[in-house]
CSV table of C-alpha atoms in Angstrom, one decimal:
chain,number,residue,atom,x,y,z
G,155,UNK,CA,51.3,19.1,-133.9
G,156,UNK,CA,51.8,20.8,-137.5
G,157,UNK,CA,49.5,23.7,-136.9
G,158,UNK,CA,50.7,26.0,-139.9
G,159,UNK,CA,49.8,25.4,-143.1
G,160,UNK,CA,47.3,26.4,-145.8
G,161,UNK,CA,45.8,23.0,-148.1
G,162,UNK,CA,47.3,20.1,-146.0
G,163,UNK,CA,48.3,18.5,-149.5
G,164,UNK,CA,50.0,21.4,-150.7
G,165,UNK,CA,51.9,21.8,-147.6
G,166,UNK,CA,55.4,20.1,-148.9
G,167,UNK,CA,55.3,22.1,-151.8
G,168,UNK,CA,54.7,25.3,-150.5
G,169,UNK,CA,56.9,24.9,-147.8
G,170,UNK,CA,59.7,24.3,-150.5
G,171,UNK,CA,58.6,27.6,-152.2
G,172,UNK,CA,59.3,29.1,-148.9
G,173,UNK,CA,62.4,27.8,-148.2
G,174,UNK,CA,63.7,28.8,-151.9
G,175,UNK,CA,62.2,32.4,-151.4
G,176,UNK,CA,64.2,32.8,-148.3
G,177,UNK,CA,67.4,31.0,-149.4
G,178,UNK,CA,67.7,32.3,-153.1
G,179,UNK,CA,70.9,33.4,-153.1
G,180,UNK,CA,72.0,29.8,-152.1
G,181,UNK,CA,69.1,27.5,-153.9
G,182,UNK,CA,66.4,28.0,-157.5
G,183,UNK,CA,63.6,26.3,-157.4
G,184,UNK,CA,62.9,23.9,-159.7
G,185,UNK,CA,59.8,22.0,-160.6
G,186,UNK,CA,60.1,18.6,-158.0
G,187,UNK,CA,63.3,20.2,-156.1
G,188,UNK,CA,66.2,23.0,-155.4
G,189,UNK,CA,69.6,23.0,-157.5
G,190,UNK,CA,72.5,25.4,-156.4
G,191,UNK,CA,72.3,28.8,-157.2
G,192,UNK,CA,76.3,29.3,-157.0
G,193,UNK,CA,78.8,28.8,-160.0
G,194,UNK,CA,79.8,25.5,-160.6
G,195,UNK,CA,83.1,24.4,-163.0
G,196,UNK,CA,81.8,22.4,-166.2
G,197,UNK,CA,83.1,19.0,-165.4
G,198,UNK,CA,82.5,18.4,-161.9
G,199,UNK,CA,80.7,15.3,-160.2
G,200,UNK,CA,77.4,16.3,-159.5
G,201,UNK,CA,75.6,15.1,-156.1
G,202,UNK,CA,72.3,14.8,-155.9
G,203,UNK,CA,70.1,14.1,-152.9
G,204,UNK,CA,66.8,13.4,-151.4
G,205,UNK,CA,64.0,11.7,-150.4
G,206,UNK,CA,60.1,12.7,-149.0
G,207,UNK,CA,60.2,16.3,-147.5
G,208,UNK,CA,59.4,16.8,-143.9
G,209,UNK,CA,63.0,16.3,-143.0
G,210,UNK,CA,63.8,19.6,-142.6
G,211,UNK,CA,66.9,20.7,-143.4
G,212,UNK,CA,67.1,17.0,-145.6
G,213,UNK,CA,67.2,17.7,-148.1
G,214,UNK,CA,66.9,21.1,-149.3
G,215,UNK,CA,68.7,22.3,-146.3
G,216,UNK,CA,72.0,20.1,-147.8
G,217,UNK,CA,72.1,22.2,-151.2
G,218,UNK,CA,75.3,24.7,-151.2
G,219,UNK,CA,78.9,24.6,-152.0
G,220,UNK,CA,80.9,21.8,-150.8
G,221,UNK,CA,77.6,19.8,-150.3
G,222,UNK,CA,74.7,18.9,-152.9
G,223,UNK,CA,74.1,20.4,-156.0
G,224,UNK,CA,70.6,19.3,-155.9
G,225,UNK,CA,67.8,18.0,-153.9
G,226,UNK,CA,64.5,16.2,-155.3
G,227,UNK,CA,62.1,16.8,-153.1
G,228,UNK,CA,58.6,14.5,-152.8
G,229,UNK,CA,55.7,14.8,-150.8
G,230,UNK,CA,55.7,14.5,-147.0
G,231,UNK,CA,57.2,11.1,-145.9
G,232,UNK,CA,56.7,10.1,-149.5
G,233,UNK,CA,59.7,9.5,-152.5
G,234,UNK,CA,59.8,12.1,-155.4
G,235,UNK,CA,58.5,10.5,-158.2
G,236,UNK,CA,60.9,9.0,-161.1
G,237,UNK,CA,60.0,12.3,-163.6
G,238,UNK,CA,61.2,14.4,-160.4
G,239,UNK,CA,64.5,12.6,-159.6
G,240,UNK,CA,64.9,12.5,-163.7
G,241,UNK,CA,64.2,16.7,-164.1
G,242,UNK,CA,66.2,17.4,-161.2
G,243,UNK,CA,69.1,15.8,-162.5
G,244,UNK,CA,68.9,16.6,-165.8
G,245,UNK,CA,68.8,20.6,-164.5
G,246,UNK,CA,72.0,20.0,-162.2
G,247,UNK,CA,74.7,18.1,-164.5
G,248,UNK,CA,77.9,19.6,-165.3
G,249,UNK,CA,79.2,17.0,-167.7
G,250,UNK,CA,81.0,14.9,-164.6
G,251,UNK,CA,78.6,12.2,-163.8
G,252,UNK,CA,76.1,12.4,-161.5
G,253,UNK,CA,75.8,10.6,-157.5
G,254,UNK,CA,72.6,10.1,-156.4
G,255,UNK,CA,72.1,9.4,-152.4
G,256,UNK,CA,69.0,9.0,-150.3
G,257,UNK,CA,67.7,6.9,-147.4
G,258,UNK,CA,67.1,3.2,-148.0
G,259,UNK,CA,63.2,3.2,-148.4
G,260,UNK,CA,61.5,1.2,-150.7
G,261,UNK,CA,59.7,4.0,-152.5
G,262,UNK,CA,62.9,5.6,-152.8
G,263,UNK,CA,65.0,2.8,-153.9
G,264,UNK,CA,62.3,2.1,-156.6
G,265,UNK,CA,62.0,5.5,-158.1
G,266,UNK,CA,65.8,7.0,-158.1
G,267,UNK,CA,66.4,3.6,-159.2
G,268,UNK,CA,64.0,3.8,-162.3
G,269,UNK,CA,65.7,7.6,-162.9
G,270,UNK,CA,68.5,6.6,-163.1
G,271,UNK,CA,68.5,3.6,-165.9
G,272,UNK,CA,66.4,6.4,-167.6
G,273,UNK,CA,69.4,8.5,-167.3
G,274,UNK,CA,71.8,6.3,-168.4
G,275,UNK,CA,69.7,5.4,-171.6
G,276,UNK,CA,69.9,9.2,-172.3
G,277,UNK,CA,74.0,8.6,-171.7
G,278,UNK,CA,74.8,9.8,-168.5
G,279,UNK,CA,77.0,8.3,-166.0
G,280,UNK,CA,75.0,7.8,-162.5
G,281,UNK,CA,75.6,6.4,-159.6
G,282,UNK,CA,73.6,4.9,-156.4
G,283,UNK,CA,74.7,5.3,-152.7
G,284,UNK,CA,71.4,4.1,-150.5
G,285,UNK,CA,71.9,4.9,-146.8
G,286,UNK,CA,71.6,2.3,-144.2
G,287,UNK,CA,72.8,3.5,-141.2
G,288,UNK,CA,70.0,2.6,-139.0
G,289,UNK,CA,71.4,-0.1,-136.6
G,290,UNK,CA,68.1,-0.8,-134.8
G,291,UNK,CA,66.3,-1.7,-138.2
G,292,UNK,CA,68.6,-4.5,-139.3
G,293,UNK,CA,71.7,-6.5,-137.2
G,294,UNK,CA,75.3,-5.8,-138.8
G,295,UNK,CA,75.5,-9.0,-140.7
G,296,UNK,CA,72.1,-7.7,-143.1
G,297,UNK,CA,73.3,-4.0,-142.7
G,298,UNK,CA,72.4,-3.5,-146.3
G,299,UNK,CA,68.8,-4.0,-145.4
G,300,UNK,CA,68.7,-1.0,-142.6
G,301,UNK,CA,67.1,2.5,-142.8
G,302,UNK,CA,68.4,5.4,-143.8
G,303,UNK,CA,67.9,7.9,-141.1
G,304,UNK,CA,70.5,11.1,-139.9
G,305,UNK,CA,73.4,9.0,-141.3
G,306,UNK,CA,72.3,10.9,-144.4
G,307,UNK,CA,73.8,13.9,-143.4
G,308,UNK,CA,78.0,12.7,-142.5
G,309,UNK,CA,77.9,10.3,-145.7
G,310,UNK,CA,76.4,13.0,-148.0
G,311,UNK,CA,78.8,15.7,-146.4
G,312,UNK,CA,81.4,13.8,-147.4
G,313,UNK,CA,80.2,13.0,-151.2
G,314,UNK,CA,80.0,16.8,-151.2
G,315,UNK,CA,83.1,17.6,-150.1
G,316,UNK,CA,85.2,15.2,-152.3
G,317,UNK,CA,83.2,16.0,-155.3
G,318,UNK,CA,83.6,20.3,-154.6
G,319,UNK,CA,87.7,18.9,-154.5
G,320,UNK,CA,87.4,17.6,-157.7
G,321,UNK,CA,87.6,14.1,-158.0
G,322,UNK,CA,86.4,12.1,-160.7
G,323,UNK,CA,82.7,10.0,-160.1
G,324,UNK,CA,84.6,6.5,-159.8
G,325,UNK,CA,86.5,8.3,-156.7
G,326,UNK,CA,83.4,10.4,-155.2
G,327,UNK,CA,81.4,7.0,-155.5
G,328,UNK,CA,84.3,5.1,-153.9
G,329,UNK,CA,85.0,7.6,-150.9
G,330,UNK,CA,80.7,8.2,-150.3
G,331,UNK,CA,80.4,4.2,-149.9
G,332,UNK,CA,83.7,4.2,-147.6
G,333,UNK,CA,81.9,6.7,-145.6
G,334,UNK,CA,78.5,4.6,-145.7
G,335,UNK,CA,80.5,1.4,-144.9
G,336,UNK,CA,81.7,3.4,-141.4
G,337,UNK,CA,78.7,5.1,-140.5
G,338,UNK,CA,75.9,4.2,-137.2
G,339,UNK,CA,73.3,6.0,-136.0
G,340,UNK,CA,70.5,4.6,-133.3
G,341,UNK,CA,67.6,7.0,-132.2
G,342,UNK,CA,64.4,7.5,-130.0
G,343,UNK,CA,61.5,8.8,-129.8
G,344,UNK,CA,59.6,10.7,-126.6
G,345,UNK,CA,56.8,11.1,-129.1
G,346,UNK,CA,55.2,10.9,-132.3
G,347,UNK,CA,54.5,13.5,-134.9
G,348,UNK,CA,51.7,14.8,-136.8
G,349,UNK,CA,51.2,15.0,-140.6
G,350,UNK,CA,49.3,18.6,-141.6
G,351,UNK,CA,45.6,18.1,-141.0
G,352,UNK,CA,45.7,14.6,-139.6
G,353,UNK,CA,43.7,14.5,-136.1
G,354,UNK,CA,46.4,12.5,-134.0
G,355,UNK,CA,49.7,11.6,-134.0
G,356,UNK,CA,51.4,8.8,-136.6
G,357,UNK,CA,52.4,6.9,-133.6
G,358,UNK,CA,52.3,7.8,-129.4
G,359,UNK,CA,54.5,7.0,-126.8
G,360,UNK,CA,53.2,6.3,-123.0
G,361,UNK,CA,54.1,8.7,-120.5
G,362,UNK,CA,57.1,8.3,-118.8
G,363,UNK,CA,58.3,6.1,-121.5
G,364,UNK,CA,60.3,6.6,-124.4
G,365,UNK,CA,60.8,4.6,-128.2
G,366,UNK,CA,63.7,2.8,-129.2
G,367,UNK,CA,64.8,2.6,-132.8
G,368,UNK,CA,62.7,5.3,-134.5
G,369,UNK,CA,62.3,5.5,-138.3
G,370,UNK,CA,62.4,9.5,-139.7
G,371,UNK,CA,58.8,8.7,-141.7
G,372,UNK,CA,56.8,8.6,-138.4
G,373,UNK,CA,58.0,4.9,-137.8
G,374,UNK,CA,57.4,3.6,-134.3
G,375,UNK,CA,60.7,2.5,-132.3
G,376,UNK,CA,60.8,-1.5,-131.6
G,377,UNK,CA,60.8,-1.5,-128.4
G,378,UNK,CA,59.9,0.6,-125.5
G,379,UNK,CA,61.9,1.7,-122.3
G,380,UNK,CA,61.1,3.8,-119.3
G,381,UNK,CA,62.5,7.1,-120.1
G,382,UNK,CA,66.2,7.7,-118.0
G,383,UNK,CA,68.3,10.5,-117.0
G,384,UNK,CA,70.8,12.2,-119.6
G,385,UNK,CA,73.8,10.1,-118.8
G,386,UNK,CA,71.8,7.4,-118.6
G,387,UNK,CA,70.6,8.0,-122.2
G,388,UNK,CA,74.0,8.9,-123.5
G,389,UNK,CA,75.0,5.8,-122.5
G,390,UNK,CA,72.1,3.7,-124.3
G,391,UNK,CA,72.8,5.5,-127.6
G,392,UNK,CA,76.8,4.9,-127.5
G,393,UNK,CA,76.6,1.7,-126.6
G,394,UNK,CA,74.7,0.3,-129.2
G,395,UNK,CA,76.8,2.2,-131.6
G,396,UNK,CA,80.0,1.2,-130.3
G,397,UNK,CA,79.3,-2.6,-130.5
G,398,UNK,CA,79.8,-1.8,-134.3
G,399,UNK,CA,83.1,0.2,-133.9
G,400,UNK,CA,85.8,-1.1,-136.3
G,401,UNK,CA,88.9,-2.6,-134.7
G,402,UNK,CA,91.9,0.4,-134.5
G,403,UNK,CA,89.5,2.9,-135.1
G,404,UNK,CA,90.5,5.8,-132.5
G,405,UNK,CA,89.2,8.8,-134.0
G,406,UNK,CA,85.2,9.1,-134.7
G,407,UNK,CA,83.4,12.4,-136.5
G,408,UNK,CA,79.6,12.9,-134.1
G,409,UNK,CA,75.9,14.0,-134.7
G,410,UNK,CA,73.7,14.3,-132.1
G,411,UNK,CA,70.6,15.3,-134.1
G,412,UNK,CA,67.6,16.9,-132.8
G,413,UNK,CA,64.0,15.0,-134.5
G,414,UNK,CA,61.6,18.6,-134.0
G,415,UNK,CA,60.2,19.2,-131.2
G,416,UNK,CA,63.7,18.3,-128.5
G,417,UNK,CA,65.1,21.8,-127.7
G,418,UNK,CA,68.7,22.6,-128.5
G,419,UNK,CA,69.4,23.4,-124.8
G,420,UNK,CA,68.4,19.3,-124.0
G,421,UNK,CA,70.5,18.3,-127.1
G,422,UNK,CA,73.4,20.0,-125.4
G,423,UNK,CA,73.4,18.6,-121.9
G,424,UNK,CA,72.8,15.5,-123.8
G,425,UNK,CA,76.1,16.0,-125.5
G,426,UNK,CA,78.2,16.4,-122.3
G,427,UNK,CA,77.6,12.9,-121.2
G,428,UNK,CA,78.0,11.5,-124.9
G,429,UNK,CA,81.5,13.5,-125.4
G,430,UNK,CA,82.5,12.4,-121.9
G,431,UNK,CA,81.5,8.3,-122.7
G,432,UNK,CA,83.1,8.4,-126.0
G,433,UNK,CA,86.2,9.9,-124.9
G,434,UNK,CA,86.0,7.3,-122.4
G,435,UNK,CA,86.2,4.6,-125.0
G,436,UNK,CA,89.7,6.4,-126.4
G,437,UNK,CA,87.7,8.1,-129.5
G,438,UNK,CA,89.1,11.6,-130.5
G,439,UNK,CA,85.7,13.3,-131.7
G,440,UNK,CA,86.3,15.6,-134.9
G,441,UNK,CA,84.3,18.3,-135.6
G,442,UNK,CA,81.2,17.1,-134.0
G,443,UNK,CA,77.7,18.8,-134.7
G,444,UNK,CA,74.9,18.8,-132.2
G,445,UNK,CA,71.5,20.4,-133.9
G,446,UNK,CA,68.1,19.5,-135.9
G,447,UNK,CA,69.8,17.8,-139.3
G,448,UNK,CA,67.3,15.2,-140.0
G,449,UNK,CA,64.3,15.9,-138.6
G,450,UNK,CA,60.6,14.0,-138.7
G,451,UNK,CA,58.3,17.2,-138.7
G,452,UNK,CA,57.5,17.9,-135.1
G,453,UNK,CA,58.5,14.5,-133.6
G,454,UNK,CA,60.0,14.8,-130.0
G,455,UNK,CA,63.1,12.3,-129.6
G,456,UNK,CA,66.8,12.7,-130.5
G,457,UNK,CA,69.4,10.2,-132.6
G,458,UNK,CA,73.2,9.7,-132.6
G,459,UNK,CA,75.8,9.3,-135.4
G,460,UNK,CA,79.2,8.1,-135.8
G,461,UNK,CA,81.2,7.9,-138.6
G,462,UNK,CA,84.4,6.2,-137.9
G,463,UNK,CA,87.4,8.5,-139.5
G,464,UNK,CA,90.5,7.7,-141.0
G,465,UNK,CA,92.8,10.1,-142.6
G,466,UNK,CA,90.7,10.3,-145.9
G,467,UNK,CA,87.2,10.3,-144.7
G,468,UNK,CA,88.8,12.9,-141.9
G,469,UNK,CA,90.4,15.3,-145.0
G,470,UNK,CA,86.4,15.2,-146.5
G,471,UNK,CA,84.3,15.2,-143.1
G,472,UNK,CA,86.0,18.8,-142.0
């Protein structure tokens, strides 16, 4: 459970106070969110990120050089509000344009959406890259309509990147929706989590049994399995993500993301049979990162993502 916490509806908010206390030399608090404490030259594309907080690091954690220059922050499992995403961008534009991601959830895609025309009636330049990554929430031919879950992560790491190396908006917005258009991720779910102060769990899952297709908002899976060895798991997650895997595609960038409560240790034996199965399908793996990225407060379960490379996405992704 979420045991820690003072007022259980002030507990996003304070929690972002925290994290900007600790952080300061990388973040300032702002009312609704965190922009980048560091330099940044007058011209350059700004990307901007977020979504409902208990996601931890998303989004916050994403603020820093070569990454965002700002993260809007709303309420646990809940969109910022329009005024939030609107003040938050407004405080973190450098004259290049502005890039706006987040996850594909309807709250989400309704308010960044409305901040955005607002911005542009003001005369800035802003663009909309909506995350659906989630392959379990939608088949390939309605991608558009899938969640966002730790797909996040790879396509914002890219926007970052390519913005920090200069390029104009037309090109950051071109390379972040190449990344999108080459990005999977399946997860589940050994267990529901708890919002601060609620009595039970969002969602459970039996013993001895574990959720497919988890949502990061405390969304049950779709269907459930009996829970199976590492390999055995390693195999369920790859598969499903390599039915998607674009023809002469031979070199893939990996997250193996931890949801909460799954301990790094379990994350890494995990890894072994998912390096070993994906090398086994004649993928080089670049750079991959194994760790808690996009988290759902203390949910127990695990997700994979693969962002097919090419030389451009490669460049960006390391």
């Amino acid at each position: 459970m979420t045991t820690i916490f003072d007022a259980p509806e002030d507990f996003a908010a304070t929690a972002l106070a925290g994290f900007a206390d600790v952080y300061r030399r990388h973040v300032r608090l702002v009312r609704g969110g965190v922009v980048r404490a560091s330099k940044v030259p007058n011209g350059k594309v700004s990307v901007i990120v977020g979504g409902g907080s208990g996601n931890y690091p998303a989004f916050a954690g994403y603020v820093g050089p070569g990454m965002a220059d700002a993260a809007v922050a709303g309420d646990v499992f809940a969109s910022p509000s329009t005024a939030s995403v609107a003040r938050v961008c407004r405080q973190a534009s450098f004259g290049g344009g502005i890039l706006l991601g987040f996850g594909n959830y309807a709250g989400d895609v309704l308010n960044f959406g409305v901040a955005a025309e607002r911005l542009r009636a003001e005369g800035m330049d802003v663009r909309i890259v909506t995350v659906t990554d989630d392959v379990a929430s939608a088949p390939v031919d309605s991608h558009r309509k899938r969640r966002g879950i730790a797909g996040d992560l790879v396509v914002f790491k890219v926007a970052g990147a390519a913005a920090e190396a200069g390029l104009s908006l037309d090109e950051v917005e071109r390379v972040t929706l190449h990344a999108h258009d080459r990005t999977v991720s399946f997860g589940v779910a050994f267990g529901g989590c708890t919002l601060p102060g609620a009595g039970g769990p969002l969602f459970t899952v039996p013993k001895g049994k574990m959720a497919l297709g988890l949502g990061i908002h405390g969304e049950p899976g779709i269907s459930e399995e009996s829970t199976v060895s590492a390999p055995e798991l390693a195999a369920l997650l790859t598969g499903k993500l390599l039915a998607e895997r674009p023809q002469g595609t031979h070199r893939v960038a990996a997250l193996l993301n931890g949801l909460g409560s799954t301990k790094y240790e379990e994350l890494f034996v995990l890894w072994v049979s998912v390096r070993r199965l994906l090398e086994d399908a004649g993928l080089e793996i670049v750079a991959p990162e194994v760790g808690e990225y996009v988290t759902s407060l203390d949910m127990q379960g695990c997700s994979l993502t693969l962002m097919w490379l090419d030389d451009e996405l490669e460049k960006y992704w390391t």
